[in-house]
Amino acid sequence: MRQDGRKNDELRSIHIEPNFTIHPEGSVLITVGQTKVICNASIEDRVPPFMRGQGKGWITAEYAMLPRATEQRNIRESSKGKVSGRTMEIQRLIGRALRSVVDLSAIGEKTLWIDCDVIQADGGTRTASITGAFVAMILAFKKAIEKGSISKMPVKTFLAATSVGIDQKHGAILDLCYMEDSSAEVDMNLVMTGKGEFVEIQGTGEEATFSETQLAELLALGKKGINELIDYQKSIIGAFTLPDHREASK
Amino acid sequence: MRQDGRKNDELRSIHIEPNFTIHPEGSVLITVGQTKVICNASIEDRVPPFMRGQGKGWITAEYAMLPRATEQRNIRESSKGKVSGRTMEIQRLIGRALRSVVDLSAIGEKTLWIDCDVIQADGGTRTASITGAFVAMILAFKKAIEKGSISKMPVKTFLAATSVGIDQKHGAILDLCYMEDSSAEVDMNLVMTGKGEFVEIQGTGEEATFSETQLAELLALGKKGINELIDYQKSIIGAFTLPDHREASK
Amino acid sequence: MRQDGRKNDELRSIHIEPNFTIHPEGSVLITVGQTKVICNASIEDRVPPFMRGQGKGWITAEYAMLPRATEQRNIRESSKGKVSGRTMEIQRLIGRALRSVVDLSAIGEKTLWIDCDVIQADGGTRTASITGAFVAMILAFKKAIEKGSISKMPVKTFLAATSVGIDQKHGAILDLCYMEDSSAEVDMNLVMTGKGEFVEIQGTGEEATFSETQLAELLALGKKGINELIDYQKSIIGAFTLPDHREASK
Amino acid sequence: MRQDGRKNDELRSIHIEPNFTIHPEGSVLITVGQTKVICNASIEDRVPPFMRGQGKGWITAEYAMLPRATEQRNIRESSKGKVSGRTMEIQRLIGRALRSVVDLSAIGEKTLWIDCDVIQADGGTRTASITGAFVAMILAFKKAIEKGSISKMPVKTFLAATSVGIDQKHGAILDLCYMEDSSAEVDMNLVMTGKGEFVEIQGTGEEATFSETQLAELLALGKKGINELIDYQKSIIGAFTLPDHREASK
Amino acid sequence: MRQDGRKNDELRSIHIEPNFTIHPEGSVLITVGQTKVICNASIEDRVPPFMRGQGKGWITAEYAMLPRATEQRNIRESSKGKVSGRTMEIQRLIGRALRSVVDLSAIGEKTLWIDCDVIQADGGTRTASITGAFVAMILAFKKAIEKGSISKMPVKTFLAATSVGIDQKHGAILDLCYMEDSSAEVDMNLVMTGKGEFVEIQGTGEEATFSETQLAELLALGKKGINELIDYQKSIIGAFTLPDHREASK
Amino acid sequence: MRQDGRKNDELRSIHIEPNFTIHPEGSVLITVGQTKVICNASIEDRVPPFMRGQGKGWITAEYAMLPRATEQRNIRESSKGKVSGRTMEIQRLIGRALRSVVDLSAIGEKTLWIDCDVIQADGGTRTASITGAFVAMILAFKKAIEKGSISKMPVKTFLAATSVGIDQKHGAILDLCYMEDSSAEVDMNLVMTGKGEFVEIQGTGEEATFSETQLAELLALGKKGINELIDYQKSIIGAFTLPDHREASK
């Protein structure tokens, strides 16, 4: 049994609170175990320069942590005057992941900004960000449809993310908390769709390597976890999805 | 009557949730009307270079807003690579205000970091930050006393802050929301103690001026509001204060 | 008696040299005791983006110190690559103060840039900057009227600033020099108009607080000093003001 | 057949020139098709602060492109004053990959700096960087052994990287050039060892997703390519490896 | 005899490899002794803001070193987030030197970007950059003439650069390598044309001075060296120059 | 005759006001025609890291312009967050020039900081800075000798600087004002000693070249001007120089 009593293939408890703050078009607070992330979606009526004139939209993400989201206080990136490599990597990942399930040509020349702000961290902040940002995005598009600024839901399928890893004591485990993540030899983030397809696989051995057999085990665990996360997302935003967006997941 | 139905001398509803996140030594979520700020207090076992060797502690603050705390999304200061003048002014104010009621020589060479992160803004974010940060600070010192790293509560009196202003339609009003703040001719932030003394008065006419009579009216309103805020703080942290810290306020 | 022989309610000697440098539309060197600030006013034929299309002008200020304006050499902000919080606070204050006495709609879409460069510092650099910048501004508007680029003096009243403070030895004192400022428990900057109204009150207890009685004493001292400063300004720029700008001060 | 006449499972021509420049401890020019990267390895006699006192070494990498390595000139990151997210992601990847095959405790408190500078780019610059950096690292360690500053080769196995992808016209293809990379729906970078184990899998659908079957196909292609790259590396640095480093690859 | 066996008035061996990389309009690798610089010339169809609307072109240069171009590894300027004074001085020099021999009105509103990237340094990197950049520029203009985007070669004469210096042991010497440069008392960079005229003289005594006699000696040495460099340039790009560009050098 | 009535070989009027501000160890205001520069010299009791442990001192300079030193207002370098190439070039030049006449081993591990702040610019600001900084430096060393922190004047000879240039209308001219500098084809800055030796020659053809004959003419003019400047410096600081520092100039 793992340190928090979970089985190897067990997710942490998950909770998504929709409409967490009042200003954003879409806003949720996602809680995965002790990890808490505010995911806000904003719609802006223009696209970045490299996208202009193509009649298509764009989705981009920013990610940050409160200084005291962690056990030790971190220096604010605004105080340091630059964004770390880790932050950039995560925000690029979130943006790419969301773009993979959206028909960008269906939203016109608009930008969807996703802001993921971690207020409490206990591992898996990037995957919680994606899982929560997907819901914030649906809320924002729903509001845009109501206001008539886009005509129909441009999202092709559900999307969620989790982590898997290999640990000397437990072998392959699902949804690592911070302590597990720190001691894991292999760490993998998986982003998958409601149709069971992959969007991102980022597997890394930190001062370690892994075999094909281990890879297969990790992918199976991740798929199980993501299916459960998507079921939970559906319970939250079911009422918001449009009738013609029936999922054929699993 | 004001746009949200309040009387001129009426505060917005206030709520402070102690122990809002798990990692900081002191953490609260303060809600003043629609304004919500996470105030975290961290204790670090060293002081900045200019304070070393004096045997005294230091208190410093950082302030930020989530990009979508406001009606329009703001660019992150970490993305811009620099902190705005407004942000610097506010964090200097919060630090100064807290230092005025703490016996810095009673905490040894430690730094108390205050992080105020606005997750939803509707005016008065700097004063809400001070009112909330005071409570977070008490929680942090209480924990330090329990752990034995400081010997007694180093705080001399309660501290809270609010805004007052002058509006063409209503005259002098207490605790301005964002719409009121935008149209006010005179805007004043007041920080006062549980003993009824001033810590900060920052009164400003933006393209306007104000008379001595108007000043007196503003100070009276502010004093009334701050007394109410301190009563509320006591209802929250009463149990945390040490017996020998009886307030002689009002 | 104070360390430099002044009475508690006595200003330091003041001198303003108009037309100090040749290029700016308005230029003065203001000397207050040992504090010397070059105040230059420049008129630019456009406004910042947030003001465009409103048919109104804007006034903005920048403040800096020569590295060796002080007893110890300071690192240049251009070398550090960023402007300190103190500098930003001061330049925001100077801009706001000047805007409060100018009819911005009378100057069209122009920006008045105020540059305050401290060449020798001995306390009160921000208040000397405001007092001097007001004169530089009048000179610049006078020149613009002569050239016909604005039609009449857009300034509504005189404006000056000074500091007051509370000191353990002397009580309330006027116009603090650097040594007095360093040891004062309460420090207040006041900006007032030729009509006796307030523009800015910035009172601060650094690790101290102050009572309503003390506040009243400080305000009275400040008002006395500012009236004297405005009398001096009038002796310098009397000839420059337009006949219809009669002051009803005091 | 692919645009440059290759079969789907065919690598581009590869060439590694050892000792390309004279100053670095290890230096190679790696050419993969039209992609050319200078990989330099430097040994520094200290570790970064977070590693101090552990008796272990560290490996870190920096990556850059000459402005005209590409068809269109890019602005230098030094001129922009900041490093892009893409650059940071790549340099973090190169460092992690090399660390996975080195026994860091065998080199003492030293840092191996890897500099990968792309002088001509045609896709696959990050994988070419890893493949070349591995050789530069071996050369640097060999020199350190000769000088006696480390006692034996601390490298556990060979390491190389390539890309695989899915293209609407050809399906799964190996070692994508720039044109192929731009039009691929799925892009995956693989880093593997001489023992056939994975170090990194980074698979991404850009506005697309991929199935488990497609994943298996990509992994098989990548494995084939990496085996060939490692055979080539051995032909270059065979003489440099120590006798007790017999590979059990494939 | 000098440390590398040269006579006082002897250049190091020089080699220029044209068309070194494939993307730039003009590209060379110049080797002067152990110094190696990639010089790339790019033509952009617009000019910087300060040149717009004048119907003339512009030439600008950027210069950088690979971190391990030198004996000790240097920190990348992109990592430091700013460009050093030395780098700026060199890139300003290269741009000015090239502009002095080009008829900017003959190229229309285009910018010629010169990128000089030092891959191996042994003294004289700025003069090698100029000598190489001249050739890269000719190649780029030749290609523009072929494509018809400019009508004729806008270059008025040849251009090359070298260093001269005074050394306690040898007196005046030509083309200093790094060791000689470090110990020289006087260091001078000379840029001259194919017509024997000066473009730049930058002579500096570092903690030393020099007389008129010494100056004359240095200028004579430099002139000799530059004539030889221009003869070499002609051997490389002779075929590229247009018939009406006959040099009257020496 | 030149636009301001001067002959070709005539300097502008020069004036140096010693002890211009009170805090620096040495302070002058130098006026050359309409150019005015405050030159302050500060002595710090340590050297930069690269000089530590050698028992020698260091001299370094910083240069800046007030925003409105010029006809058009310039953006502050502190606001831009970086120092321009021009500024860096000038401050490197000033530092090098002063170091050439000082026996750095005679001052111990101290740094002399020179701050040159241009308050009014009309051409020749860098040469006026050097001429003025030399006097500020002498004042600072004189004070250090009085205080006993250095034992004797470490300066070996006088030092001054001026500009010369070639103009289509007048030919070779001395000490260019801004209008002359803008239209000159060749511009040269000369720094020379009281012994008639060169310290710096920086001659530049901007889109032009110059012959050996023209160079000789420029050097002769510059030498004449610098001799006059040094005579003036002696009239100002004669009393400050130590008896054993007899000049053998001209």
mmCIF file of N, CA and C in Angstrom, chain A residues 68, chain B residues 16-21 23-30 37-43 59-62 94 98 102 112-117 128-145 150 153-155 158-159 233 236-237 240-241:
data_model
loop_
_atom_site.group_PDB
_atom_site.id
_atom_site.type_symbol
_atom_site.label_atom_id
_atom_site.label_comp_id
_atom_site.label_asym_id
_atom_site.label_seq_id
_atom_site.Cartn_x
_atom_site.Cartn_y
_atom_site.Cartn_z
ATOM 1 N N ARG A 68 3.913 30.436 -1.930
ATOM 2 C CA ARG A 68 3.805 29.490 -0.827
ATOM 3 C C ARG A 68 2.849 28.346 -1.138
ATOM 4 N N ILE B 16 -13.169 36.134 6.738
ATOM 5 C CA ILE B 16 -11.783 35.646 6.734
ATOM 6 C C ILE B 16 -11.800 34.158 7.042
ATOM 7 N N GLU B 17 -11.208 33.359 6.115
ATOM 8 C CA GLU B 17 -11.125 31.912 6.332
ATOM 9 C C GLU B 17 -9.701 31.559 6.736
ATOM 10 N N PRO B 18 -9.505 31.212 8.027
ATOM 11 C CA PRO B 18 -8.133 30.905 8.458
ATOM 12 C C PRO B 18 -7.686 29.544 7.945
ATOM 13 N N ASN B 19 -6.366 29.336 7.874
ATOM 14 C CA ASN B 19 -5.779 28.057 7.446
ATOM 15 C C ASN B 19 -6.267 27.660 6.060
ATOM 16 N N PHE B 20 -6.268 28.640 5.146
ATOM 17 C CA PHE B 20 -6.830 28.388 3.811
ATOM 18 C C PHE B 20 -6.003 27.396 3.009
ATOM 19 N N THR B 21 -4.683 27.499 3.043
ATOM 20 C CA THR B 21 -3.861 26.467 2.409
ATOM 21 C C THR B 21 -2.956 25.844 3.462
ATOM 22 N N HIS B 23 0.465 24.669 3.397
ATOM 23 C CA HIS B 23 1.906 24.802 3.574
ATOM 24 C C HIS B 23 2.355 26.016 4.388
ATOM 25 N N PRO B 24 1.746 27.212 4.222
ATOM 26 C CA PRO B 24 2.305 28.382 4.916
ATOM 27 C C PRO B 24 2.151 28.289 6.433
ATOM 28 N N GLU B 25 3.021 28.991 7.136
ATOM 29 C CA GLU B 25 2.891 29.052 8.588
ATOM 30 C C GLU B 25 1.587 29.753 8.967
ATOM 31 N N GLY B 26 1.197 30.762 8.181
ATOM 32 C CA GLY B 26 -0.101 31.402 8.393
ATOM 33 C C GLY B 26 -0.768 31.597 7.050
ATOM 34 N N SER B 27 -2.050 31.282 6.928
ATOM 35 C CA SER B 27 -2.724 31.397 5.636
ATOM 36 C C SER B 27 -4.189 31.754 5.850
ATOM 37 N N VAL B 28 -4.646 32.797 5.160
ATOM 38 C CA VAL B 28 -6.080 33.099 5.200
ATOM 39 C C VAL B 28 -6.565 33.449 3.793
ATOM 40 N N LEU B 29 -7.874 33.266 3.574
ATOM 41 C CA LEU B 29 -8.553 33.849 2.418
ATOM 42 C C LEU B 29 -9.451 34.934 2.981
ATOM 43 N N ILE B 30 -9.199 36.192 2.583
ATOM 44 C CA ILE B 30 -10.053 37.270 3.039
ATOM 45 C C ILE B 30 -10.974 37.678 1.900
ATOM 46 N N VAL B 37 -8.675 37.849 -1.469
ATOM 47 C CA VAL B 37 -7.211 37.821 -1.447
ATOM 48 C C VAL B 37 -6.730 36.672 -0.577
ATOM 49 N N ILE B 38 -5.800 35.889 -1.139
ATOM 50 C CA ILE B 38 -5.125 34.869 -0.326
ATOM 51 C C ILE B 38 -3.920 35.539 0.331
ATOM 52 N N CYS B 39 -3.869 35.519 1.666
ATOM 53 C CA CYS B 39 -2.742 36.114 2.387
ATOM 54 C C CYS B 39 -1.985 34.997 3.085
ATOM 55 N N ASN B 40 -0.739 34.799 2.685
ATOM 56 C CA ASN B 40 0.081 33.763 3.288
ATOM 57 C C ASN B 40 1.271 34.378 4.010
ATOM 58 N N ALA B 41 1.576 33.843 5.177
ATOM 59 C CA ALA B 41 2.725 34.321 5.942
ATOM 60 C C ALA B 41 3.726 33.186 6.085
ATOM 61 N N SER B 42 4.985 33.473 5.732
ATOM 62 C CA SER B 42 6.059 32.479 5.816
ATOM 63 C C SER B 42 7.159 33.018 6.706
ATOM 64 N N ILE B 43 7.734 32.153 7.523
ATOM 65 C CA ILE B 43 8.845 32.593 8.368
ATOM 66 C C ILE B 43 10.138 31.974 7.860
ATOM 67 N N ILE B 59 10.048 42.319 8.269
ATOM 68 C CA ILE B 59 8.788 41.890 7.646
ATOM 69 C C ILE B 59 8.724 42.507 6.271
ATOM 70 N N THR B 60 8.465 41.703 5.264
ATOM 71 C CA THR B 60 8.396 42.204 3.897
ATOM 72 C C THR B 60 7.197 41.563 3.202
ATOM 73 N N ALA B 61 6.666 42.251 2.201
ATOM 74 C CA ALA B 61 5.451 41.747 1.580
ATOM 75 C C ALA B 61 5.575 41.725 0.069
ATOM 76 N N GLU B 62 4.889 40.776 -0.549
ATOM 77 C CA GLU B 62 4.729 40.779 -1.996
ATOM 78 C C GLU B 62 3.240 40.695 -2.316
ATOM 79 N N ILE B 94 2.174 47.420 2.436
ATOM 80 C CA ILE B 94 1.778 46.296 3.300
ATOM 81 C C ILE B 94 2.893 45.991 4.299
ATOM 82 N N LEU B 98 2.568 46.434 8.531
ATOM 83 C CA LEU B 98 2.722 45.350 9.503
ATOM 84 C C LEU B 98 3.883 45.615 10.452
ATOM 85 N N VAL B 102 4.676 45.522 15.129
ATOM 86 C CA VAL B 102 5.423 44.356 15.588
ATOM 87 C C VAL B 102 6.723 44.818 16.252
ATOM 88 N N LEU B 112 9.677 37.655 8.179
ATOM 89 C CA LEU B 112 8.308 37.234 7.912
ATOM 90 C C LEU B 112 7.953 37.709 6.509
ATOM 91 N N TRP B 113 7.699 36.759 5.636
ATOM 92 C CA TRP B 113 7.276 37.061 4.269
ATOM 93 C C TRP B 113 5.761 37.033 4.220
ATOM 94 N N ILE B 114 5.186 38.083 3.701
ATOM 95 C CA ILE B 114 3.741 38.121 3.506
ATOM 96 C C ILE B 114 3.468 38.089 2.007
ATOM 97 N N ASP B 115 2.702 37.122 1.548
ATOM 98 C CA ASP B 115 2.307 37.084 0.141
ATOM 99 C C ASP B 115 0.810 37.321 0.031
ATOM 100 N N CYS B 116 0.450 38.395 -0.640
ATOM 101 C CA CYS B 116 -0.957 38.697 -0.867
ATOM 102 C C CYS B 116 -1.259 38.490 -2.340
ATOM 103 N N ASP B 117 -2.052 37.497 -2.645
ATOM 104 C CA ASP B 117 -2.393 37.196 -4.028
ATOM 105 C C ASP B 117 -3.884 37.380 -4.236
ATOM 106 N N ALA B 128 -7.706 45.270 1.833
ATOM 107 C CA ALA B 128 -8.070 43.897 2.207
ATOM 108 C C ALA B 128 -6.810 43.083 2.468
ATOM 109 N N SER B 129 -5.775 43.329 1.676
ATOM 110 C CA SER B 129 -4.516 42.598 1.870
ATOM 111 C C SER B 129 -3.946 42.859 3.261
ATOM 112 N N ILE B 130 -3.967 44.107 3.686
ATOM 113 C CA ILE B 130 -3.421 44.426 5.013
ATOM 114 C C ILE B 130 -4.268 43.779 6.118
ATOM 115 N N THR B 131 -5.581 43.907 5.996
ATOM 116 C CA THR B 131 -6.470 43.350 7.014
ATOM 117 C C THR B 131 -6.308 41.829 7.108
ATOM 118 N N GLY B 132 -6.174 41.182 5.953
ATOM 119 C CA GLY B 132 -5.986 39.727 5.942
ATOM 120 C C GLY B 132 -4.581 39.334 6.367
ATOM 121 N N ALA B 133 -3.595 40.093 5.903
ATOM 122 C CA ALA B 133 -2.202 39.760 6.219
ATOM 123 C C ALA B 133 -1.956 39.835 7.722
ATOM 124 N N PHE B 134 -2.642 40.766 8.395
ATOM 125 C CA PHE B 134 -2.473 40.842 9.848
ATOM 126 C C PHE B 134 -2.868 39.524 10.498
ATOM 127 N N VAL B 135 -3.987 38.955 10.049
ATOM 128 C CA VAL B 135 -4.451 37.689 10.626
ATOM 129 C C VAL B 135 -3.490 36.546 10.281
ATOM 130 N N ALA B 136 -3.032 36.527 9.026
ATOM 131 C CA ALA B 136 -2.069 35.478 8.632
ATOM 132 C C ALA B 136 -0.799 35.573 9.479
ATOM 133 N N MET B 137 -0.381 36.795 9.746
ATOM 134 C CA MET B 137 0.822 37.014 10.559
ATOM 135 C C MET B 137 0.631 36.472 11.973
ATOM 136 N N ILE B 138 -0.525 36.749 12.556
ATOM 137 C CA ILE B 138 -0.795 36.248 13.909
ATOM 138 C C ILE B 138 -0.746 34.713 13.920
ATOM 139 N N LEU B 139 -1.368 34.099 12.894
ATOM 140 C CA LEU B 139 -1.354 32.635 12.817
ATOM 141 C C LEU B 139 0.081 32.108 12.737
ATOM 142 N N ALA B 140 0.902 32.784 11.943
ATOM 143 C CA ALA B 140 2.290 32.330 11.771
ATOM 144 C C ALA B 140 3.072 32.475 13.073
ATOM 145 N N PHE B 141 2.897 33.600 13.752
ATOM 146 C CA PHE B 141 3.631 33.789 15.010
ATOM 147 C C PHE B 141 3.148 32.802 16.066
ATOM 148 N N LYS B 142 1.848 32.547 16.075
ATOM 149 C CA LYS B 142 1.272 31.561 17.004
ATOM 150 C C LYS B 142 1.950 30.196 16.794
ATOM 151 N N LYS B 143 2.090 29.794 15.517
ATOM 152 C CA LYS B 143 2.735 28.516 15.239
ATOM 153 C C LYS B 143 4.206 28.525 15.674
ATOM 154 N N ALA B 144 4.875 29.673 15.455
ATOM 155 C CA ALA B 144 6.288 29.782 15.857
ATOM 156 C C ALA B 144 6.431 29.687 17.370
ATOM 157 N N ILE B 145 5.447 30.251 18.084
ATOM 158 C CA ILE B 145 5.479 30.158 19.553
ATOM 159 C C ILE B 145 5.296 28.707 19.990
ATOM 160 N N ILE B 150 9.971 31.302 18.542
ATOM 161 C CA ILE B 150 9.948 32.621 19.194
ATOM 162 C C ILE B 150 9.264 32.448 20.541
ATOM 163 N N MET B 153 4.269 36.408 21.717
ATOM 164 C CA MET B 153 3.641 37.137 20.617
ATOM 165 C C MET B 153 4.273 38.536 20.506
ATOM 166 N N PRO B 154 4.919 38.836 19.394
ATOM 167 C CA PRO B 154 5.635 40.110 19.266
ATOM 168 C C PRO B 154 4.745 41.249 18.748
ATOM 169 N N VAL B 155 3.442 41.009 18.653
ATOM 170 C CA VAL B 155 2.545 41.988 18.042
ATOM 171 C C VAL B 155 1.957 42.869 19.132
ATOM 172 N N PHE B 158 -3.758 45.352 17.374
ATOM 173 C CA PHE B 158 -4.418 44.938 16.126
ATOM 174 C C PHE B 158 -4.169 45.970 15.029
ATOM 175 N N LEU B 159 -4.428 45.563 13.787
ATOM 176 C CA LEU B 159 -4.172 46.432 12.639
ATOM 177 C C LEU B 159 -5.149 46.085 11.528
ATOM 178 N N GLN B 233 -11.809 40.873 13.099
ATOM 179 C CA GLN B 233 -10.543 40.121 13.257
ATOM 180 C C GLN B 233 -10.489 39.426 14.617
ATOM 181 N N ILE B 236 -12.278 36.240 14.850
ATOM 182 C CA ILE B 236 -11.610 35.135 14.151
ATOM 183 C C ILE B 236 -10.405 34.630 14.914
ATOM 184 N N ILE B 237 -9.561 35.541 15.366
ATOM 185 C CA ILE B 237 -8.308 35.085 15.964
ATOM 186 C C ILE B 237 -8.251 35.270 17.460
ATOM 187 N N PHE B 240 -6.475 32.794 19.298
ATOM 188 C CA PHE B 240 -5.057 32.650 19.004
ATOM 189 C C PHE B 240 -4.190 33.653 19.769
ATOM 190 N N THR B 241 -4.812 34.760 20.189
ATOM 191 C CA THR B 241 -3.980 35.783 20.836
ATOM 192 C C THR B 241 -3.604 35.341 22.246
#
